[in-house]
Coordinates of C-alpha atoms in Angstrom, one line a residue:
X16 CA 34.3 33.8 -48.2
X17 CA 35.0 35.3 -51.6
X18 CA 31.5 36.6 -52.4
X19 CA 32.4 40.3 -52.5
X20 CA 30.2 42.8 -54.3
X21 CA 29.1 40.0 -56.7
X22 CA 27.6 38.0 -53.9
X23 CA 24.1 37.5 -55.2
X24 CA 25.3 36.6 -58.7
X25 CA 27.6 34.0 -57.2
X26 CA 24.9 32.6 -54.9
X27 CA 22.5 32.3 -57.9
X28 CA 25.1 30.5 -60.0
X29 CA 25.7 28.1 -57.1
X30 CA 21.9 27.5 -56.7
X31 CA 21.5 26.8 -60.4
X32 CA 24.4 24.3 -60.4
X33 CA 22.8 22.4 -57.5
X34 CA 19.3 22.6 -59.1
X35 CA 20.6 21.0 -62.3
X36 CA 21.8 18.0 -60.4
X37 CA 18.6 17.9 -58.3
X38 CA 16.4 17.9 -61.5
X39 CA 18.6 15.1 -63.0
X40 CA 18.4 13.0 -59.9
X41 CA 14.6 13.3 -59.7
X42 CA 14.3 12.4 -63.4
X43 CA 16.6 9.4 -63.5
X44 CA 16.7 8.3 -59.8
X45 CA 20.4 7.5 -60.0
X46 CA 21.0 9.1 -56.6
X47 CA 18.5 9.5 -53.8
X48 CA 18.1 10.1 -50.1
X49 CA 18.1 6.8 -48.4
X50 CA 17.1 5.8 -44.9
X51 CA 20.2 3.6 -44.3
X52 CA 23.8 4.0 -43.3
X53 CA 25.7 5.9 -46.0
X54 CA 29.3 5.8 -44.8
X55 CA 31.1 2.5 -45.1
X56 CA 28.4 1.4 -47.5
X57 CA 29.5 1.4 -51.1
X58 CA 26.1 0.3 -52.3
X59 CA 24.4 3.4 -50.9
X60 CA 22.3 5.3 -53.5
X61 CA 23.2 8.6 -51.8
X62 CA 26.9 8.4 -52.5
X63 CA 28.1 10.4 -55.4
X64 CA 31.9 10.4 -54.7
X65 CA 33.7 8.5 -52.0
X66 CA 37.2 7.4 -50.9
X67 CA 37.6 3.7 -50.7
X68 CA 40.0 2.0 -48.4
X69 CA 40.9 -1.7 -48.3
X70 CA 40.3 -3.8 -45.2
X71 CA 41.8 -2.4 -42.1
X72 CA 41.1 -1.7 -38.4
X73 CA 43.4 1.4 -37.9
X74 CA 40.5 3.8 -37.6
X75 CA 38.9 1.5 -34.9
X76 CA 42.2 1.2 -33.0
X77 CA 42.2 5.0 -32.8
X78 CA 38.5 5.6 -32.0
X79 CA 37.1 2.7 -30.0
X80 CA 36.3 4.0 -26.6
X81 CA 38.7 3.5 -23.7
X82 CA 37.4 0.5 -21.8
X83 CA 36.7 -1.6 -24.9
X84 CA 39.5 -3.9 -26.0
X85 CA 42.0 -2.1 -28.1
X86 CA 40.3 1.3 -27.7
X87 CA 42.2 4.6 -27.5
X88 CA 39.4 7.2 -27.5
X89 CA 40.6 9.1 -30.5
X90 CA 38.2 11.8 -31.8
X91 CA 35.8 12.8 -29.0
X92 CA 32.7 14.8 -30.2
X93 CA 32.0 18.0 -28.2
X94 CA 29.0 19.1 -26.3
X95 CA 28.8 22.0 -28.8
X96 CA 28.0 19.4 -31.5
X97 CA 25.7 17.4 -29.3
X98 CA 23.8 20.6 -28.4
X99 CA 23.3 21.3 -32.1
X100 CA 21.1 18.3 -32.6
X101 CA 17.5 19.4 -32.0
X102 CA 14.8 17.8 -29.9
X103 CA 12.6 15.4 -31.9
X104 CA 9.9 18.1 -32.2
X105 CA 12.2 20.5 -34.0
X106 CA 12.9 22.8 -31.0
X107 CA 16.5 23.7 -30.2
X108 CA 18.2 21.9 -27.3
X109 CA 18.2 24.2 -24.3
X110 CA 20.2 23.7 -21.1
X111 CA 17.7 25.9 -19.3
X112 CA 15.0 23.4 -19.9
X113 CA 15.1 20.6 -17.4
X114 CA 12.9 18.3 -19.6
X115 CA 15.5 18.7 -22.4
X116 CA 18.3 17.8 -20.0
X117 CA 16.4 14.8 -18.7
X118 CA 15.9 13.6 -22.3
X119 CA 19.4 14.6 -23.6
X120 CA 20.2 11.0 -24.6
X121 CA 16.6 9.7 -25.2
X122 CA 16.4 8.4 -28.7
X123 CA 12.6 9.1 -28.7
X124 CA 13.2 12.8 -27.9
X125 CA 16.3 13.8 -29.9
X126 CA 17.2 14.1 -33.5
X127 CA 17.9 10.4 -34.5
X128 CA 21.1 11.6 -36.3
X129 CA 22.7 12.2 -32.9
X130 CA 22.8 8.5 -32.1
X131 CA 24.2 7.6 -35.5
X132 CA 27.0 10.1 -35.1
X133 CA 28.0 10.1 -31.4
X134 CA 28.3 7.5 -28.6
X135 CA 26.7 9.0 -25.5
X136 CA 26.4 7.7 -22.0
X137 CA 24.0 4.8 -22.1
X138 CA 24.6 4.1 -25.8
X139 CA 24.9 0.4 -26.7
X140 CA 28.3 -0.5 -28.3
X141 CA 29.4 -4.0 -28.8
X142 CA 26.5 -5.3 -26.8
X143 CA 27.4 -3.3 -23.7
X144 CA 26.2 0.1 -22.4
X145 CA 28.7 3.0 -22.7
X146 CA 29.5 4.5 -19.3
X147 CA 31.0 8.0 -19.5
X148 CA 29.9 9.1 -16.1
X149 CA 32.6 9.7 -13.5
X150 CA 33.8 6.3 -12.4
X151 CA 32.1 4.5 -15.3
X152 CA 34.0 1.9 -17.3
X153 CA 34.5 4.3 -20.1
X154 CA 34.8 7.6 -18.2
X155 CA 37.1 9.6 -16.0
X156 CA 39.3 9.2 -14.1
X157 CA 40.3 6.3 -16.4
X158 CA 43.5 7.2 -18.2
X159 CA 42.7 8.3 -21.7
X160 CA 39.0 8.6 -21.1
X161 CA 37.1 11.1 -23.2
X162 CA 37.4 14.7 -21.9
X163 CA 34.1 15.7 -23.4
X164 CA 31.9 12.8 -22.3
X165 CA 31.4 11.4 -25.8
X166 CA 33.0 9.0 -28.3
X167 CA 32.8 8.8 -32.0
X168 CA 30.3 6.5 -33.7
X169 CA 30.2 7.7 -37.3
X170 CA 32.6 5.8 -39.6
X171 CA 33.5 3.4 -36.8
X172 CA 32.9 -0.2 -37.8
X173 CA 31.5 -1.6 -34.6
X174 CA 31.8 -5.3 -35.7
X175 CA 35.5 -5.1 -35.9
X176 CA 37.3 -7.1 -33.3
X177 CA 40.5 -5.9 -31.7
X178 CA 41.0 -9.0 -29.6
X179 CA 44.6 -10.0 -30.1
X180 CA 43.5 -13.6 -30.6
X181 CA 40.7 -12.8 -33.0
X182 CA 41.5 -9.5 -34.8
X183 CA 39.4 -8.6 -37.8
X184 CA 39.3 -5.9 -40.4
X185 CA 36.7 -4.3 -42.7
X186 CA 36.6 -2.1 -45.8
X187 CA 36.0 1.6 -45.1
X188 CA 34.1 4.1 -47.4
X189 CA 34.6 7.8 -46.6
X190 CA 32.1 10.2 -48.0
X191 CA 33.4 13.0 -50.2
X192 CA 30.1 14.1 -51.9
X193 CA 26.6 12.9 -51.4
X194 CA 23.1 13.9 -52.5
X195 CA 22.1 15.4 -49.1
X196 CA 24.9 17.9 -49.5
X197 CA 23.5 19.0 -52.9
X198 CA 20.1 19.8 -51.3
X199 CA 21.8 21.7 -48.5
X200 CA 24.1 23.6 -50.9
X201 CA 21.0 24.6 -52.9
X202 CA 19.0 25.7 -49.9
X203 CA 21.8 27.9 -48.6
X204 CA 22.7 29.4 -52.0
X205 CA 19.1 30.2 -52.9
X206 CA 18.3 31.7 -49.4
X207 CA 21.5 33.8 -49.5
X208 CA 20.5 35.1 -53.0
X209 CA 16.9 36.1 -52.2
X210 CA 16.5 36.1 -48.4
X211 CA 13.2 34.2 -48.6
X212 CA 12.9 30.6 -47.2
X213 CA 10.0 30.0 -49.5
X214 CA 11.3 31.6 -52.7
X215 CA 10.5 29.9 -55.9
X216 CA 10.3 30.9 -59.6
X217 CA 10.4 29.3 -63.0
X218 CA 14.1 28.2 -62.5
X219 CA 14.0 27.5 -58.8
X220 CA 10.9 25.4 -58.4
X221 CA 12.1 24.0 -55.1
X222 CA 12.2 26.5 -52.2
X223 CA 15.1 26.6 -49.7
X224 CA 12.7 25.3 -47.0
X225 CA 11.5 22.4 -49.1
X226 CA 15.1 21.4 -50.0
X227 CA 16.1 21.3 -46.3
X228 CA 12.8 19.5 -45.4
X229 CA 13.7 16.7 -47.8
X230 CA 16.8 16.0 -45.8
X231 CA 15.1 16.4 -42.4
X232 CA 12.2 14.1 -43.4
X233 CA 14.6 11.4 -44.3
X234 CA 16.1 11.7 -40.8
X235 CA 12.6 11.6 -39.2
X236 CA 12.6 15.2 -38.3
X237 CA 9.8 17.8 -38.8
X238 CA 10.0 20.7 -41.1
X239 CA 12.6 23.4 -40.4
X240 CA 11.5 26.2 -38.2
X241 CA 11.2 29.8 -39.7
X242 CA 13.1 31.7 -36.9
X243 CA 16.6 32.8 -37.9
X244 CA 16.4 30.7 -41.1
X245 CA 20.1 31.2 -42.1
X246 CA 21.2 29.9 -38.7
X247 CA 18.9 26.9 -39.2
X248 CA 20.4 26.2 -42.6
X249 CA 23.9 26.3 -41.1
X250 CA 22.9 24.1 -38.2
X251 CA 21.4 21.5 -40.6
X252 CA 24.8 21.3 -42.4
X253 CA 26.5 20.9 -39.1
X254 CA 24.5 17.9 -37.9
X255 CA 23.8 16.2 -41.2
X256 CA 27.4 16.4 -42.5
X257 CA 29.2 16.0 -39.1
X258 CA 32.7 14.4 -39.4
X259 CA 32.5 14.6 -43.2
X260 CA 35.2 17.4 -43.5
X261 CA 32.8 20.3 -44.0
X262 CA 32.7 22.1 -40.7
X263 CA 36.3 23.3 -40.9
X264 CA 35.6 25.0 -44.2
X265 CA 32.1 26.2 -43.3
X266 CA 33.3 28.0 -40.2
X267 CA 35.8 29.9 -42.3
X268 CA 33.6 30.8 -45.3
X269 CA 30.8 32.0 -42.9
X270 CA 33.5 33.9 -40.9
X271 CA 32.1 32.6 -37.6
X272 CA 35.3 31.3 -36.1
X273 CA 35.4 33.6 -33.0
X274 CA 32.0 32.0 -32.0
X275 CA 33.5 28.5 -32.1
X276 CA 36.6 28.9 -29.8
X277 CA 35.0 27.7 -26.5
X278 CA 35.0 23.9 -26.5
X279 CA 32.5 22.3 -24.1
X280 CA 32.0 18.8 -22.8
X281 CA 29.7 17.3 -20.1
X282 CA 30.6 16.0 -16.7
X283 CA 28.2 13.2 -15.6
X284 CA 28.0 12.4 -11.9
X285 CA 26.2 9.3 -10.7
X286 CA 24.0 9.9 -7.7
X287 CA 21.7 7.6 -5.8
X288 CA 18.6 9.2 -7.4
X289 CA 20.1 9.4 -10.9
X290 CA 22.7 11.2 -13.0
X291 CA 23.7 14.9 -12.8
X292 CA 24.8 16.6 -16.0
X293 CA 27.0 19.6 -16.0
X294 CA 28.1 21.4 -19.1
X295 CA 31.7 22.4 -18.7
X296 CA 34.5 24.2 -20.7
X297 CA 37.2 21.7 -21.6
X298 CA 39.3 23.8 -24.0
X299 CA 39.6 27.4 -25.3
X300 CA 41.1 27.9 -28.7
X301 CA 42.8 31.0 -30.0
X302 CA 41.9 32.9 -33.2
X303 CA 43.1 35.7 -35.4
X304 CA 41.2 36.8 -38.5
X305 CA 44.2 36.2 -40.6
X306 CA 43.5 32.5 -40.2
X307 CA 40.6 32.7 -42.6
X308 CA 43.3 32.4 -45.2
X309 CA 46.5 30.3 -45.2
X310 CA 49.8 32.2 -45.6
X311 CA 51.5 32.0 -48.9
X312 CA 54.7 30.1 -48.5
X313 CA 58.0 31.9 -48.7
X314 CA 59.2 29.6 -51.4
X315 CA 56.4 30.9 -53.7
X316 CA 57.0 34.5 -52.7
X317 CA 60.7 34.1 -53.6
X318 CA 59.8 32.7 -57.0
X319 CA 57.5 35.6 -57.8
X320 CA 58.2 39.1 -56.4
X321 CA 54.8 40.3 -57.7
X322 CA 53.0 37.8 -55.5
X323 CA 51.8 39.3 -52.2
X324 CA 51.4 37.7 -48.8
X325 CA 47.9 37.3 -47.4
X326 CA 47.0 40.0 -44.8
X327 CA 48.7 39.9 -41.4
X328 CA 51.0 36.9 -42.2

């Protein structure tokens, strides 16, 4: 957002900072990519910095799906996000491809990270299948049912009981900073600096592609495709770091907010011969470019007459 005319110099500095940590990690093994749950897992070797919370069930009260005891729906992932998860072969999900639609919730055909992040129709939650189709036990027209067709899985502790006669709590660990982000930061910065997905030199011995592929390989995904490589980098951040408080800031620093205003969900109708999926608009946000920056408060402006307000506020 602030690159300006010194953009390449700043990207190189960012890539160097990430590479220093990558080299240290590879030499001493203190942090590493792990094929296990990272959130709510204080023992994870991928965690660098986290927020710890004592035993509670407040998050589960907010985010258990409607239809499960104590559930209130809470954060409902969008179809936009679900579409961002690739097919297992690395191709982009395409609503124009009937095979993709037929396998939209097939764990054998989609990026495995989807099912660690989102509860979809047919997901198993608390030993029961989630039903977000129209008339399902977790779907419309049930009062409070998800408007998007999805419920949140990431960070939710499934084993917590909200049964009034047997309520339980668990510790929560919220990710602030983990090793996968370092690799993604490095890949983005190095690619922005040199525009080559396979760039290496004496300092940057790891290419942007190789850095991303480390993250994808851990997830069980093939190497990143070459087409529109910057968009592929950005999409990788979106799915890998979903619900870890990055997307809000990434959208602003990339200045892509106008492209994110249409919020989609899915309507699932049960027919005798199967399910019909319809992508539908559920919300339309408003945007002004002044929102890339917060306004400076009047209190601060009154204190210092030399301080100027941000544009258009």
